[in-house]
Coordinates of C-alpha atoms and ligand atoms in Angstrom, one line a residue:
M1 CA 0.0 0.0 0.0
E2 CA 1.2 3.5 -0.8
K3 CA 1.7 5.6 2.2
L4 CA 0.4 9.0 2.0
Y5 CA 1.4 10.4 5.5
E6 CA 3.0 9.3 8.6
G7 CA 2.1 11.1 12.0
K8 CA 3.1 10.4 15.6
A9 CA 0.6 7.7 16.2
K10 CA -0.9 6.9 13.0
E11 CA -0.1 6.3 9.3
V12 CA -2.3 7.0 6.3
F13 CA -2.5 4.7 3.1
K14 CA -4.0 5.0 -0.3
T15 CA -6.7 2.6 -1.4
D16 CA -8.0 1.7 -4.7
V17 CA -11.0 3.9 -4.0
D18 CA -10.2 7.5 -4.8
N19 CA -12.3 8.9 -2.1
E20 CA -11.3 6.5 0.7
V21 CA -8.0 6.1 2.7
I22 CA -6.8 3.6 5.5
I23 CA -5.7 4.9 8.7
R24 CA -3.3 2.4 10.6
Y25 CA -2.8 2.9 14.4
K26 CA 0.7 2.6 15.6
D27 CA 1.9 1.6 19.2
D28 CA 4.0 4.8 19.4
A29 CA 3.3 7.3 22.3
T30 CA 4.4 10.8 22.5
A31 CA 3.8 13.6 24.9
G32 CA 5.0 17.1 25.5
N33 CA 5.0 18.0 21.9
G34 CA 7.1 14.8 21.1
E35 CA 9.7 15.3 23.8
K36 CA 8.7 12.2 25.6
K37 CA 8.5 9.1 23.4
D38 CA 7.8 5.4 23.9
V39 CA 6.3 2.3 22.2
F40 CA 3.6 0.2 23.9
E41 CA 2.8 -3.0 22.3
G42 CA -1.0 -3.2 21.6
K43 CA -1.7 0.5 22.1
G44 CA -2.6 0.8 18.3
P45 CA -5.4 -2.0 18.4
L46 CA -6.8 -0.7 21.7
N47 CA -7.1 2.8 20.4
L48 CA -8.5 1.5 17.2
A49 CA -11.1 -0.6 18.9
I50 CA -12.2 2.0 21.3
T51 CA -12.3 4.7 18.6
T52 CA -14.5 2.2 16.6
L53 CA -16.9 1.7 19.3
V54 CA -17.3 5.5 20.0
F55 CA -17.5 6.4 16.3
E56 CA -20.2 3.9 15.7
K57 CA -22.2 5.2 18.8
L58 CA -21.7 8.8 17.4
K59 CA -22.7 7.8 13.9
K60 CA -26.0 6.3 15.3
E61 CA -26.8 9.7 17.2
G62 CA -26.4 11.4 13.7
I63 CA -23.0 12.9 14.1
P64 CA -21.4 13.0 10.6
T65 CA -17.8 11.2 10.7
H66 CA -15.3 10.1 8.2
F67 CA -15.6 6.5 9.7
I68 CA -16.6 3.7 7.2
K69 CA -15.5 0.6 8.8
T70 CA -12.7 -1.0 10.7
L71 CA -10.7 -3.7 8.6
N72 CA -8.6 -5.5 11.1
E73 CA -6.9 -4.9 14.4
R74 CA -4.9 -2.0 13.1
D75 CA -6.5 -0.6 10.1
M76 CA -9.7 1.7 9.7
L77 CA -11.2 2.7 6.5
V78 CA -12.3 6.2 6.3
K79 CA -13.6 8.9 3.8
K80 CA -10.9 10.9 2.6
V81 CA -11.0 14.5 4.0
V82 CA -8.7 17.5 4.3
I83 CA -7.9 17.8 8.0
L84 CA -8.5 21.5 9.3
P85 CA -5.4 22.8 11.1
L86 CA -7.3 23.0 14.4
E87 CA -7.2 21.1 17.4
V88 CA -10.7 21.3 18.9
I89 CA -10.9 20.8 22.7
V90 CA -13.7 20.6 25.3
R91 CA -13.1 20.9 29.0
N92 CA -15.6 19.8 31.5
I93 CA -13.2 19.5 34.4
S94 CA -10.0 21.5 35.0
A95 CA -6.9 19.6 34.1
G96 CA -3.5 19.6 32.0
S97 CA -2.6 22.8 30.1
F98 CA -5.7 24.6 31.5
A99 CA -4.7 23.8 35.2
K100 CA -1.2 24.9 34.3
R101 CA -1.9 28.1 32.4
Y102 CA -4.1 29.5 35.1
G103 CA -2.2 28.1 38.2
V104 CA -5.3 26.2 39.4
E105 CA -5.8 22.7 40.7
E106 CA -7.0 19.8 38.5
G107 CA -10.6 18.6 39.2
I108 CA -12.6 21.8 39.3
V109 CA -15.9 21.0 37.7
F110 CA -17.0 23.8 35.2
H111 CA -20.7 25.0 35.3
K112 CA -20.6 24.9 31.5
P113 CA -18.2 23.1 29.1
I114 CA -15.3 25.2 27.9
F115 CA -15.0 25.1 24.0
E116 CA -11.4 25.9 22.9
I117 CA -9.4 25.8 19.6
S118 CA -5.7 25.8 19.0
Y119 CA -3.6 25.9 15.9
K120 CA -2.4 22.4 14.9
N121 CA 1.3 23.1 14.4
D122 CA 4.0 21.2 16.2
D123 CA 6.8 23.8 15.4
L124 CA 4.8 26.4 17.3
G125 CA 3.7 24.1 20.1
D126 CA 0.1 24.0 19.1
P127 CA -0.8 27.7 20.3
L128 CA -4.3 28.5 21.7
M129 CA -6.3 30.3 19.0
C130 CA -9.5 32.3 19.1
E131 CA -12.3 32.4 16.6
D132 CA -11.2 35.7 14.8
H133 CA -7.6 34.3 14.5
A134 CA -8.8 31.0 12.7
I135 CA -11.2 33.1 10.4
A136 CA -8.5 35.8 9.7
L137 CA -5.9 33.1 8.7
G138 CA -8.5 31.6 6.4
F139 CA -8.7 28.3 8.3
I140 CA -12.5 28.3 8.5
T141 CA -15.4 30.8 7.9
K142 CA -17.5 32.3 10.6
E143 CA -20.4 29.9 9.6
E144 CA -17.9 26.8 9.8
Y145 CA -16.7 28.0 13.2
D146 CA -20.3 28.0 14.4
Y147 CA -21.0 24.7 12.9
I148 CA -17.9 23.1 14.6
K149 CA -18.8 24.6 17.9
N150 CA -22.3 23.4 18.0
M151 CA -21.4 20.0 16.6
T152 CA -18.5 19.8 19.1
L153 CA -20.8 20.5 22.3
K154 CA -23.3 18.1 20.9
I155 CA -20.5 15.5 20.7
N156 CA -19.4 16.5 24.2
K157 CA -22.9 15.5 25.6
L158 CA -23.0 12.3 23.7
L159 CA -19.4 11.3 24.9
Q160 CA -20.2 12.3 28.6
K161 CA -23.1 10.0 28.4
I162 CA -21.1 7.2 26.7
F163 CA -18.4 7.2 29.3
L164 CA -20.6 7.8 32.4
E165 CA -22.3 4.6 31.5
I166 CA -19.2 2.9 32.0
R167 CA -18.4 4.8 35.2
L168 CA -15.8 7.2 33.6
K169 CA -15.9 11.0 33.9
L170 CA -15.0 12.8 30.6
V171 CA -12.6 15.6 31.9
D172 CA -11.6 16.9 28.6
F173 CA -10.9 15.8 25.0
K174 CA -9.4 16.9 21.6
I175 CA -11.1 16.2 18.3
E176 CA -10.3 17.1 14.7
F177 CA -12.4 17.9 11.8
G178 CA -11.9 17.4 8.1
K179 CA -13.6 18.5 4.9
D180 CA -14.7 16.1 2.2
R181 CA -14.8 16.7 -1.5
E182 CA -18.3 18.1 -1.3
G183 CA -17.2 20.5 1.5
N184 CA -19.1 18.8 4.3
I185 CA -17.2 19.1 7.6
L186 CA -16.9 15.7 9.1
L187 CA -15.7 14.4 12.6
A188 CA -12.3 12.8 11.8
D189 CA -9.0 11.4 13.5
E190 CA -9.8 9.2 16.7
I191 CA -11.4 9.4 20.0
S192 CA -9.6 7.3 22.5
P193 CA -7.6 7.4 25.8
D194 CA -4.8 9.1 23.7
T195 CA -7.1 12.1 23.1
C196 CA -9.6 12.1 26.0
R197 CA -9.0 12.6 29.8
L198 CA -10.9 9.8 31.5
W199 CA -11.2 9.4 35.3
D200 CA -13.0 6.9 37.4
V201 CA -16.2 8.2 38.9
E202 CA -15.5 6.8 42.2
T203 CA -11.6 6.9 42.7
N204 CA -10.6 9.5 40.1
K205 CA -8.1 7.0 38.9
K206 CA -6.8 7.9 35.5
F207 CA -7.5 5.7 32.4
D208 CA -5.8 8.0 29.7
K209 CA -2.5 9.2 28.3
D210 CA -1.6 11.0 31.7
I211 CA -0.7 7.3 32.7
F212 CA 2.1 7.7 30.2
R213 CA 2.7 11.6 30.6
R214 CA 3.2 11.2 34.3
D215 CA 4.4 7.7 34.7
L216 CA 1.4 6.6 36.6
G217 CA 1.4 2.8 35.9
N218 CA 0.6 0.5 33.1
L219 CA -0.7 2.1 30.1
I220 CA -1.9 -1.1 28.3
E221 CA -3.9 -2.2 31.4
G222 CA -5.6 1.2 31.7
Y223 CA -6.6 1.5 27.9
G224 CA -7.5 -2.3 28.1
E225 CA -9.9 -1.5 31.0
V226 CA -11.6 1.3 29.0
L227 CA -12.1 -1.2 26.1
D228 CA -13.5 -4.0 28.5
R229 CA -15.9 -1.5 30.2
L230 CA -17.2 -0.2 26.6
R231 CA -17.7 -3.9 25.6
G232 CA -19.5 -4.5 28.7
Ligands
UDP301 N1 -5.0 16.5 23.6 C1 -4.5 15.6 22.5 N2 -3.5 16.2 21.6 C2 -2.9 17.2 21.8 C3 -3.2 18.0 22.8 C4 -4.1 17.7 23.7 O1 -5.1 14.7 22.2 O2 -1.8 17.6 20.9 C5 -6.0 16.1 24.3 C6 -5.5 15.7 25.7 O3 -5.3 14.4 25.7 C7 -6.5 16.2 26.7 C8 -7.1 17.4 26.0 O4 -6.8 17.3 24.7 O5 -7.6 15.1 26.7 C9 -6.7 18.6 26.6 O6 -5.3 18.8 26.7 P1 -4.3 19.9 27.2 O7 -4.7 21.2 26.5 O8 -4.7 20.1 28.8 O9 -3.0 19.7 27.0 P2 -2.0 18.6 27.7 O10 -2.0 18.6 29.2 O11 -2.3 17.4 27.1 O12 -0.6 19.2 27.2

């Protein structure tokens, strides 16, 4: 298969169909903008299985995604999109860069979810952005910004419900959107413990990439438990 792109955790391959590509999930983990690196055997298949279950649930609820089907334990077939250069983040509880930026503790429950975008650019360290900046730079129109914000807050509600059902609090998450040939904006990329913070409802134990970022224990066991709980 011809490789079109290789990122930190995934590779993208061409298919025979013009409008479809394959995303392969790797076992590599990075944190701190690539400063901390490791490989965890089995992480790719866990993230793919979790993303598959989550995308299927979101699709059923009417969220437009690039997901077509999962082909094997590492590969997902998706609709080809051009990824917007934005990291779209929602925060329900303070953690990570928010807690650091404002010098506050982690675990503050927000009265309403925080919607945030940053410029997806590793060289610049993914700087925080505001609506006007994204529009001024031509990344999106005002209408697209409003659409993405509405869609993201809807996704947040659905994800909170999905995770609460398996006794996990959705602290925050990052998603990405892409544009297809027809100009539709679709939820793309992945939704996994690499991209969401998930804390146990009773104990606040972490089941996400903070296990790796902060050396809190066995990442594969943590991600494996998320998948087991989702499978019921
Ligand atoms: N996140 C991500 N990729 C990034 C940056 C953040 O998936 O490049 C996720 C992260 O896992 C968390 C949420 O987005 O669930 C908010 O991350 P934050 O801004 O707190 O940054 P971090 O603490 O990860 O540096």
